[in-house]
Amino acid sequence: MRRDVEAIEKLATLGTDETTRRPSREPRIHGWPGWLVGLMVFAGSFLFRFLDPYFYNDHFLWISGGRQVLVYGELPFRDFFDPGYFLQHLASAGSQRVFGYNLLGEALLSISLLSAGTAITFMLSSRISRSYAIGLLAAALVVGMYPRLYNYHKVFFLAFGLLVLWRYLDRPTTWNLVLVGLTTAVAFLFRHDNGLYMALPVVVVIVAAHWNDWGRLLRRAALYAASAILPLLPFFVFLELNGGVVAYFSSGAEWALQRRGTVAPWPTFTADASAPLSIFQPANAFVWLYALFITLPCLTLLVLACQHVRWRRVAATPPEAIKILPAAILCAVSAPLLLRTPLEARLADVVAPTAVIGAWLLGQWFGPIRWQETLARSRQPRSGPSPTLLRQVTVASLPTAFRSITAVAIVGITSISVATAGELQERLEESAIFDGPTAVLDRGEEVFDQLRESPPDRELYPGDNELRLARYVRECTQPDDRLLVTSFAPQLYFYSGRAAAGGAIQVDATAEQQAEYLASVPGEPVPVVIAGEEEDGDYFESTFETIEDYLRENYRVALQLDPGDDDPSYRVLVHKQRVPSGVYRRWSLPCYR
């Protein structure tokens, strides 16, 4: 262990002179004040999100998948398409097992991990910037971006992964490295690319810390690989026994490649010359944040590179540089891949690690690495640039007023953009936080009652037509009947309480994989089919011709629903051979219960 500590300390002072090295002055963020503030950040984030929960229809891919696991004993990949979210389905099933057929368990799971990620972001940012105020700004950025509930694993694991990696850098023990590997494995199971995003910076740190001792480097790399891969062996065995590992990853890769066209192009600012205030329109908020999230990792790596060039031997390299390096690599790799269209749904995916590197840069801007302490020593005869040249390129040589104004401007623009992108005013009004403690308690009780209602409360449902369709299916089909929806509406399965026929929770799966699942539809009890007439419905008809021919032959159109304000149009198809037991009076549809 001592040799590991020495290697990391050497890396942290790479390129420094022995006479210029100084101990770190970062605060003891792990003392009780830091933990207390971190707990308050967690509580504040949890309260804010709990008072205004909203479940987008994407979230029901995993909620409905969890119900498919819990109630019908089915599993991802074996029984329905899974492009790489295996453990998220099981986590949703677990929350429903504990809290029942409602949205309370999923809300508590999602909000708890989002809030934990926010608190970890505060702790990391405070530590790396040596400022509690900057740490709170970073946490506010995470909360204000209002990450969607179903992306809780991105916010949590990208932050928690940095936390355990920093713990290893502080104390490079075997168990701490094993913890890093286990975290990588769990992150991989929740979403496969999460594990890959975490693995790359870990490998870079191991190589950088032990590059001068190849034997130790290989042992450490092997230990990390073993601790990350061994926990995944049962998962790979399951895949091999139920279709094959190659088939699983091939279908997931094909599904991901289908979405390469949705990679966000670089957006541009829009403004009306006759109305200067139009620059503050919501679209420009996303432009600013996108530019910030893409450029900050590059800027951080550039600053780190400048700090380690050979001619800077007269200055002390910051000991926290080794810690911010993996954060910068994590953001540089994940941001271009995760920031896809629509940006309003994706920007918050990388907010946690981006907030950490932003906090470090802000700390460097206000409190650079004791340049003044080393300038006097730089006048002593030695190799390296002259003090004049050094002053020209150091932040400390810039006027304090200039640094303050620049920082305030960037933070101010970012804060306005975050408030706009996250619809902060609307969220605050909905949460009743500014209406007093009594209003907050009343709102909390109202939300709690809505979340625990079974079947789920209509206030949490996105569309009226879909709510009515789900109610019809729930009231007019048998509990063991199945439902087939040919457009992207996974919420219909959960709200109707019916399993997805042919594992068609996600109809935009790869054609070959989904065709295998849909082949089971003719042998399943499917009295009702809900057919979408939007883009997803057209995709289904053109892609799965065999099952579409089966539907035309065995089903008839019983109802045509016109689109509503927030609803697409739907057709209700009923089985020609299934004998109804009554009539659903609202729409005069056959009832099979």
XYZ file of C-alpha atoms in Angstrom:
593
model
C 0.000 0.000 0.000
C 2.860 2.389 0.837
C 4.255 2.026 -2.671
C 0.811 2.826 -4.119
C 0.526 5.937 -1.971
C 3.997 7.039 -3.017
C 3.138 6.483 -6.699
C -0.012 8.564 -6.465
C 1.739 11.312 -4.487
C 4.458 11.362 -7.129
C 1.863 11.660 -9.864
C 0.118 14.470 -7.980
C 3.384 16.457 -7.904
C 4.577 15.493 -11.375
C 6.771 18.179 -12.871
C 7.353 20.038 -9.576
C 10.570 20.911 -7.834
C 11.158 19.500 -4.360
C 11.494 23.007 -2.948
C 8.131 24.118 -4.299
C 5.946 21.245 -3.153
C 3.318 22.161 -0.583
C 0.741 20.090 1.268
C -2.840 20.298 0.084
C -5.008 22.992 1.656
C -8.346 21.538 0.680
C -10.894 21.592 3.533
C -11.824 18.565 5.518
C -15.043 18.093 3.601
C -15.464 14.670 5.192
C -15.679 16.238 8.646
C -19.061 16.590 10.318
C -19.825 20.053 8.818
C -19.429 18.702 5.296
C -21.551 15.643 5.995
C -24.208 17.815 7.656
C -24.425 20.155 4.672
C -24.436 17.155 2.339
C -27.358 15.667 4.263
C -29.206 18.976 3.967
C -28.562 19.002 0.211
C -29.998 15.493 -0.027
C -33.080 16.461 1.987
C -33.674 19.636 -0.014
C -33.328 17.841 -3.339
C -35.598 15.019 -2.196
C -38.286 17.415 -0.969
C -38.208 19.476 -4.163
C -38.520 16.459 -6.442
C -41.082 14.640 -4.292
C -43.410 17.651 -4.267
C -43.454 17.742 -8.058
C -43.065 14.222 -9.475
C -43.680 13.656 -13.148
C -43.398 10.379 -14.994
C -42.638 10.691 -18.705
C -43.874 7.861 -20.883
C -40.270 6.685 -21.385
C -40.143 5.850 -17.688
C -42.828 3.213 -18.175
C -40.466 1.123 -20.274
C -38.904 0.095 -16.967
C -42.004 0.391 -14.774
C -43.997 -1.851 -17.137
C -40.960 -4.098 -17.523
C -40.738 -4.336 -13.749
C -44.385 -5.360 -13.536
C -43.773 -7.926 -16.274
C -41.005 -9.374 -14.089
C -42.897 -9.221 -10.801
C -46.375 -10.375 -11.805
C -45.716 -12.651 -14.775
C -42.267 -14.022 -13.931
C -40.746 -12.818 -17.182
C -37.200 -11.518 -17.535
C -35.502 -8.957 -19.791
C -34.016 -10.366 -23.001
C -35.459 -13.814 -22.395
C -39.075 -12.653 -22.643
C -38.964 -9.034 -23.807
C -36.512 -6.744 -25.506
C -33.774 -5.188 -23.367
C -31.150 -2.986 -25.056
C -29.024 -2.756 -21.908
C -31.079 -1.785 -18.852
C -31.301 -5.184 -17.167
C -31.015 -4.124 -13.530
C -33.280 -1.100 -13.967
C -36.150 -3.456 -14.813
C -35.376 -5.544 -11.725
C -35.063 -2.460 -9.510
C -38.508 -1.319 -10.629
C -39.859 -4.797 -9.924
C -38.355 -4.622 -6.450
C -39.950 -1.263 -5.709
C -43.350 -2.599 -6.824
C -42.828 -5.715 -4.729
C -42.355 -3.564 -1.620
C -44.915 -0.811 -2.259
C -47.470 -2.555 -4.461
C -49.186 -1.719 -7.738
C -48.646 2.034 -7.662
C -45.996 4.615 -8.448
C -44.869 5.295 -4.884
C -42.021 2.783 -4.878
C -40.678 3.958 -8.239
C -40.870 7.585 -7.109
C -38.991 6.868 -3.877
C -36.338 4.846 -5.711
C -35.797 7.441 -8.430
C -35.900 10.518 -6.197
C -33.668 8.964 -3.529
C -30.902 8.109 -6.004
C -31.232 11.453 -7.783
C -30.901 13.234 -4.449
C -27.985 11.026 -3.412
C -26.245 11.932 -6.674
C -26.879 15.611 -5.948
C -25.426 15.326 -2.425
C -22.361 13.473 -3.750
C -21.902 16.198 -6.380
C -21.879 18.782 -3.581
C -19.265 16.860 -1.612
C -16.989 16.289 -4.602
C -17.328 19.861 -5.823
C -16.682 21.355 -2.377
C -13.614 19.212 -1.936
C -12.104 19.851 -5.345
C -12.783 23.602 -5.293
C -11.945 24.049 -1.591
C -15.187 26.008 -1.207
C -18.548 25.069 0.288
C -20.181 27.926 -1.642
C -18.993 26.535 -4.977
C -20.121 23.072 -3.900
C -23.618 24.403 -3.223
C -23.624 26.074 -6.646
C -22.764 22.721 -8.237
C -25.554 20.981 -6.322
C -27.996 23.723 -7.336
C -27.025 23.097 -10.973
C -27.990 19.423 -10.634
C -31.304 20.219 -8.945
C -32.147 23.064 -11.324
C -31.537 20.978 -14.443
C -34.407 18.773 -13.223
C -33.137 15.391 -14.483
C -35.948 13.116 -15.570
C -36.789 10.522 -12.957
C -35.966 7.546 -15.163
C -32.383 8.823 -15.561
C -31.667 8.538 -11.852
C -28.954 5.951 -12.488
C -26.982 8.350 -14.699
C -26.930 11.115 -12.093
C -26.159 8.720 -9.250
C -23.557 6.403 -10.751
C -21.576 9.060 -12.609
C -21.210 10.898 -9.284
C -20.801 7.850 -7.049
C -18.238 6.388 -9.435
C -16.067 9.481 -8.975
C -16.546 9.290 -5.208
C -15.231 5.723 -4.906
C -12.421 6.449 -7.365
C -11.317 9.449 -5.298
C -11.468 7.256 -2.217
C -9.049 4.874 -3.912
C -6.743 7.765 -4.792
C -6.779 8.926 -1.162
C -6.168 5.409 0.147
C -5.050 3.053 -2.647
C -5.905 -0.166 -0.807
C -7.009 -3.430 -2.356
C -10.509 -3.134 -0.922
C -10.979 0.398 -2.221
C -10.043 -0.750 -5.716
C -12.438 -3.691 -5.374
C -15.154 -1.180 -4.431
C -14.398 0.731 -7.630
C -14.759 -2.482 -9.629
C -18.029 -3.462 -7.945
C -19.448 0.010 -8.607
C -18.490 -0.337 -12.275
C -20.300 -3.695 -12.454
C -23.508 -2.414 -10.866
C -23.480 0.712 -13.044
C -23.034 -1.548 -16.094
C -26.062 -3.634 -15.160
C -28.277 -0.569 -14.762
C -27.215 0.765 -18.133
C -24.309 -0.775 -19.982
C -22.699 2.441 -21.177
C -22.642 3.765 -17.592
C -20.142 1.051 -16.778
C -18.068 1.861 -19.845
C -18.020 5.575 -19.031
C -16.714 4.733 -15.573
C -14.187 2.113 -16.665
C -12.215 4.378 -18.991
C -11.171 7.011 -16.403
C -10.391 4.244 -13.892
C -8.000 2.618 -16.351
C -6.380 5.985 -17.088
C -5.845 6.635 -13.370
C -4.367 3.176 -12.757
C -1.970 3.578 -15.678
C -1.018 7.120 -14.667
C -0.466 6.186 -11.021
C 1.659 3.086 -11.677
C 3.239 3.711 -15.064
C 6.763 3.475 -13.637
C 6.150 0.018 -12.122
C 4.721 -2.278 -14.774
C 4.373 -5.222 -12.455
C 2.256 -3.284 -9.978
C 0.313 -1.669 -12.814
C -0.639 -5.057 -14.256
C -1.611 -6.412 -10.831
C -3.790 -3.412 -10.094
C -5.381 -3.519 -13.544
C -6.061 -7.252 -13.138
C -7.604 -6.692 -9.696
C -9.887 -3.984 -11.070
C -10.875 -6.119 -14.044
C -11.605 -9.109 -11.821
C -13.692 -7.105 -9.353
C -15.681 -5.585 -12.223
C -16.131 -8.715 -14.340
C -16.610 -11.520 -11.801
C -19.894 -10.073 -10.438
C -21.159 -10.017 -14.034
C -20.574 -13.717 -14.674
C -24.099 -14.794 -13.570
C -25.520 -12.173 -15.934
C -23.471 -13.482 -18.856
C -24.436 -17.068 -18.038
C -28.099 -16.035 -18.066
C -27.631 -14.391 -21.465
C -25.887 -17.415 -22.923
C -28.629 -19.750 -21.732
C -31.399 -17.565 -23.145
C -30.333 -16.675 -26.647
C -26.623 -16.014 -26.420
C -24.301 -13.241 -25.300
C -23.469 -12.327 -28.884
C -27.142 -12.060 -29.856
C -27.861 -9.870 -26.845
C -25.110 -7.346 -27.472
C -25.639 -7.451 -31.239
C -29.304 -6.494 -30.865
C -28.409 -3.800 -28.341
C -25.729 -2.385 -30.632
C -28.118 -2.429 -33.590
C -30.750 -0.641 -31.510
C -28.189 2.001 -30.482
C -26.985 2.495 -34.059
C -30.577 3.119 -35.148
C -30.422 6.221 -32.954
C -27.130 7.614 -34.202
C -29.125 10.027 -36.319
C -30.473 11.628 -33.158
C -27.047 12.877 -32.029
C -27.579 16.554 -31.344
C -26.072 18.922 -33.931
C -24.347 21.974 -32.541
C -27.232 24.386 -31.852
C -27.048 28.082 -32.703
C -28.252 31.165 -30.896
C -31.309 32.893 -32.286
C -32.288 36.497 -31.668
C -34.287 39.285 -33.231
C -32.190 42.391 -33.874
C -35.219 44.578 -33.253
C -35.837 42.943 -29.868
C -32.553 42.526 -27.953
C -34.260 40.754 -25.047
C -35.189 37.898 -27.376
C -31.730 36.490 -26.659
C -33.224 35.189 -23.391
C -35.696 32.872 -25.113
C -35.759 29.254 -23.870
C -34.106 27.823 -26.988
C -30.968 29.841 -26.298
C -30.759 28.437 -22.776
C -30.236 24.976 -24.257
C -27.659 26.367 -26.678
C -25.616 27.879 -23.838
C -25.814 24.768 -21.660
C -24.972 22.434 -24.532
C -21.923 24.530 -25.408
C -20.907 24.602 -21.744
C -21.257 20.858 -21.235
C -19.264 20.082 -24.372
C -16.457 22.619 -23.861
C -15.867 22.323 -20.104
C -14.252 18.857 -20.323
C -11.954 20.042 -23.114
C -11.057 23.179 -21.148
C -10.327 21.121 -18.040
C -8.029 18.749 -19.930
C -6.281 21.736 -21.501
C -5.679 23.338 -18.101
C -4.370 20.056 -16.713
C -2.047 19.653 -19.699
C -0.676 23.162 -19.221
C -0.036 22.443 -15.554
C 2.071 19.399 -16.358
C 4.277 20.641 -19.162
C 7.958 20.386 -18.428
C 8.777 24.122 -18.443
C 6.441 24.725 -15.474
C 8.849 23.211 -12.941
C 8.879 26.478 -11.019
C 5.263 26.090 -9.914
C 3.546 23.544 -7.674
C 1.201 21.184 -9.430
C -2.123 20.943 -7.545
C -2.523 17.666 -5.675
C -6.181 17.530 -6.759
C -5.178 17.353 -10.437
C -5.043 13.557 -10.308
C -8.656 13.575 -9.062
C -10.107 15.997 -11.579
C -8.464 14.114 -14.457
C -10.885 11.137 -14.367
C -13.838 13.512 -14.004
C -12.749 15.398 -17.118
C -12.240 12.178 -19.075
C -15.641 10.915 -17.931
C -17.339 14.086 -19.195
C -15.324 14.211 -22.413
C -16.410 10.673 -23.298
C -20.012 10.668 -22.049
C -21.212 14.146 -23.072
C -20.946 13.720 -26.871
C -22.649 10.309 -26.648
C -25.413 11.117 -24.164
C -26.367 14.583 -25.388
C -28.800 13.549 -28.108
C -31.967 15.170 -29.306
C -34.206 16.288 -27.804
C -31.764 18.281 -25.683
C -34.375 19.121 -23.065
C -34.508 15.426 -22.198
C -30.759 14.731 -22.365
C -28.839 17.733 -21.027
C -29.251 16.700 -17.399
C -27.741 13.256 -18.060
C -24.154 14.489 -17.573
C -24.863 17.336 -15.171
C -23.247 15.726 -12.083
C -19.665 15.191 -13.364
C -19.879 18.402 -15.401
C -20.758 20.320 -12.231
C -17.694 18.818 -10.530
C -15.220 19.910 -13.200
C -16.951 23.281 -13.403
C -16.465 23.674 -9.648
C -12.773 22.876 -10.008
C -12.322 25.400 -12.807
C -14.170 28.024 -10.781
C -11.959 27.282 -7.794
C -8.867 27.643 -9.987
C -10.179 30.939 -11.333
C -10.615 32.419 -7.858
C -7.894 30.582 -5.969
C -5.192 29.317 -8.322
C -2.541 27.026 -7.027
C -0.493 29.456 -4.963
C 1.189 31.031 -7.944
C 2.322 34.000 -5.838
C 4.122 31.672 -3.435
C 6.262 30.283 -6.216
C 6.940 33.477 -8.169
C 9.523 34.663 -5.663
C 11.340 31.348 -5.855
C 11.219 31.450 -9.631
C 13.680 34.361 -9.552
C 16.348 31.989 -8.318
C 18.631 30.721 -11.109
C 17.165 27.528 -12.549
C 15.988 26.154 -15.819
C 12.546 27.273 -16.958
C 10.793 30.427 -18.086
C 11.425 33.843 -16.629
C 9.138 35.254 -13.924
C 7.857 37.767 -16.447
C 6.725 35.034 -18.815
C 5.194 33.101 -15.962
C 3.192 36.115 -14.831
C 1.888 36.566 -18.337
C 0.283 33.132 -18.376
C -0.946 32.760 -14.784
C -4.453 33.450 -13.591
C -3.136 35.187 -10.488
C -1.658 37.946 -12.641
C -5.154 38.927 -13.817
C -6.898 41.717 -11.886
C -9.196 40.479 -9.163
C -12.031 42.657 -10.483
C -11.727 41.083 -13.925
C -11.813 37.569 -12.503
C -14.813 38.390 -10.313
C -16.802 40.029 -13.113
C -16.050 37.176 -15.520
C -17.026 34.515 -13.008
C -20.230 36.316 -12.021
C -21.195 36.716 -15.681
C -20.644 33.031 -16.521
C -22.353 31.799 -13.358
C -25.220 34.255 -13.900
C -25.828 33.226 -17.521
C -25.607 29.575 -16.550
C -28.055 30.042 -13.666
C -30.589 31.786 -15.909
C -30.180 29.072 -18.528
C -30.626 26.309 -15.942
C -33.747 27.981 -14.528
C -35.161 28.268 -18.048
C -34.220 24.763 -19.206
C -35.510 23.165 -16.012
C -38.685 25.291 -15.994
C -37.735 26.240 -12.452
C -40.460 28.808 -11.884
C -43.177 26.354 -12.865
C -41.614 23.634 -10.697
C -41.419 25.904 -7.667
C -45.026 26.994 -8.067
C -46.167 23.394 -8.387
C -44.205 22.327 -5.309
C -45.674 25.142 -3.149
C -42.280 25.615 -1.482
C -42.693 29.400 -1.305
C -46.242 29.187 0.035
C -45.217 28.317 3.565
C -44.771 25.150 5.654
C -48.505 24.406 5.784
C -48.825 24.503 2.001
C -45.759 22.256 1.637
C -47.219 19.706 4.066
C -50.545 19.750 2.244
C -48.815 19.342 -1.110
C -46.690 16.496 0.245
C -49.753 14.687 1.555
C -51.534 15.168 -1.776
C -48.592 13.780 -3.752
C -48.177 10.845 -1.364
C -51.847 9.919 -1.764
C -51.574 10.158 -5.549
C -48.461 8.000 -5.685
C -49.816 5.217 -3.489
C -53.186 4.979 -5.230
C -53.822 1.686 -7.000
C -54.467 1.721 -9.906
C -52.264 4.809 -10.257
C -53.881 8.216 -9.926
C -55.021 9.936 -13.121
C -53.225 13.153 -12.075
C -49.929 11.398 -12.774
C -51.037 10.238 -16.213
C -49.855 12.115 -19.332
C -52.906 11.851 -21.628
C -56.687 11.620 -21.320
C -57.231 9.296 -24.288
C -54.599 6.899 -23.017
C -56.124 6.953 -19.542
C -59.528 6.030 -20.971
C -57.991 3.269 -23.099
C -56.166 1.827 -20.101
C -59.355 1.903 -18.056
C -61.248 0.086 -20.810
C -58.624 -2.662 -21.015
C -58.475 -3.018 -17.234
C -62.250 -3.230 -16.827
C -63.081 -5.333 -19.879
C -60.341 -7.971 -20.088
C -59.372 -10.846 -17.823
C -56.348 -10.401 -15.495
C -54.452 -13.103 -17.390
C -55.233 -11.552 -20.794
C -52.495 -9.670 -22.587
C -52.442 -6.376 -24.432
C -50.605 -5.463 -27.632
C -49.823 -1.800 -28.364
C -48.260 -1.185 -31.759
C -46.997 2.337 -30.996
C -44.696 3.690 -28.308
C -47.003 3.856 -25.292
C -45.509 1.603 -22.577
C -47.589 3.405 -19.941
C -50.698 1.641 -21.268
C -49.414 -1.692 -19.998
C -48.866 -0.438 -16.468
C -52.055 1.574 -16.149
C -54.166 -1.205 -17.628
C -52.514 -3.804 -15.409
C -51.981 -6.161 -18.339
C -48.833 -7.852 -19.611
C -47.363 -6.929 -22.969
C -48.195 -9.496 -25.643
C -45.118 -10.758 -27.399
C -42.899 -8.783 -25.048
C -43.719 -5.674 -27.082
C -43.113 -3.146 -24.299
C -40.710 -1.357 -26.618
C -41.945 -1.539 -30.187
C -38.908 0.205 -31.650
C -36.673 -2.752 -30.851
C -34.534 -4.200 -33.606
C -36.670 -5.933 -36.194
C -35.099 -9.385 -35.890
C -35.205 -9.456 -32.093
C -38.742 -8.110 -31.803
C -40.005 -10.481 -34.482
C -38.932 -13.404 -32.285
C -40.964 -12.085 -29.360
C -43.997 -11.191 -31.480
C -44.089 -14.704 -32.916
C -45.707 -15.790 -29.648
C -48.679 -13.412 -30.032
C -50.962 -15.880 -31.920
C -50.729 -18.298 -29.010
C -51.468 -15.738 -26.297
C -54.861 -14.452 -25.054
C -54.934 -10.995 -26.652
C -58.561 -9.844 -26.997
C -57.645 -6.166 -27.556
C -54.965 -4.466 -29.625
C -54.336 -0.723 -29.461
C -52.861 0.477 -32.728
C -51.156 3.836 -33.050
C -51.423 5.826 -36.240
C -48.395 8.009 -35.693
C -44.796 7.326 -36.682
C -44.472 4.319 -34.368
C -47.591 2.722 -35.787
C -46.268 3.117 -39.318
C -42.952 1.615 -38.201
C -44.719 -1.400 -36.747
C -46.795 -2.014 -39.879
C -43.826 -1.747 -42.233
C -41.389 -3.742 -40.094
C -43.385 -6.644 -38.683
C -45.412 -7.648 -41.724
C -46.096 -11.171 -40.485
C -47.749 -10.097 -37.244
C -49.465 -7.230 -39.058
C -51.003 -9.729 -41.473
C -52.116 -11.792 -38.485
C -53.800 -8.743 -36.949
C -55.627 -7.877 -40.172
C -56.916 -11.416 -40.490
C -58.005 -11.950 -36.879
C -58.954 -8.483 -35.582
C -61.396 -5.782 -36.583
C -61.366 -2.047 -35.894
C -63.908 -1.295 -33.161
C -63.058 2.322 -32.362
C -61.173 5.237 -33.856
C -59.954 7.852 -31.354
C -59.054 11.251 -32.736
C -55.976 12.955 -31.336
C -56.401 15.200 -28.296
C -54.302 18.080 -27.022
C -51.577 15.781 -25.689
C -52.714 12.493 -27.198
C -51.988 10.843 -30.531
C -54.742 9.088 -32.441
C -55.432 5.433 -31.709
C -57.463 2.566 -33.116
C -58.944 -0.127 -30.893
C -58.870 -3.577 -32.514
C -60.803 -6.488 -31.038
C -60.461 -10.185 -31.756
C -63.028 -11.513 -34.221
C -63.299 -14.956 -32.614
C -63.333 -13.914 -28.953
C -66.934 -13.887 -27.686
C -67.673 -10.805 -25.567
C -69.543 -11.076 -22.282
C -70.975 -7.583 -22.417
C -70.609 -4.053 -23.744
C -68.445 -1.224 -22.475
C -71.027 1.538 -22.504
C -68.717 4.537 -22.778
C -67.608 3.587 -26.279
C -69.960 0.682 -27.075
C -66.967 -1.644 -27.197
C -67.083 -5.386 -26.535
C -66.257 -6.381 -22.985
C -64.569 -9.727 -22.268
C -64.833 -9.840 -18.511
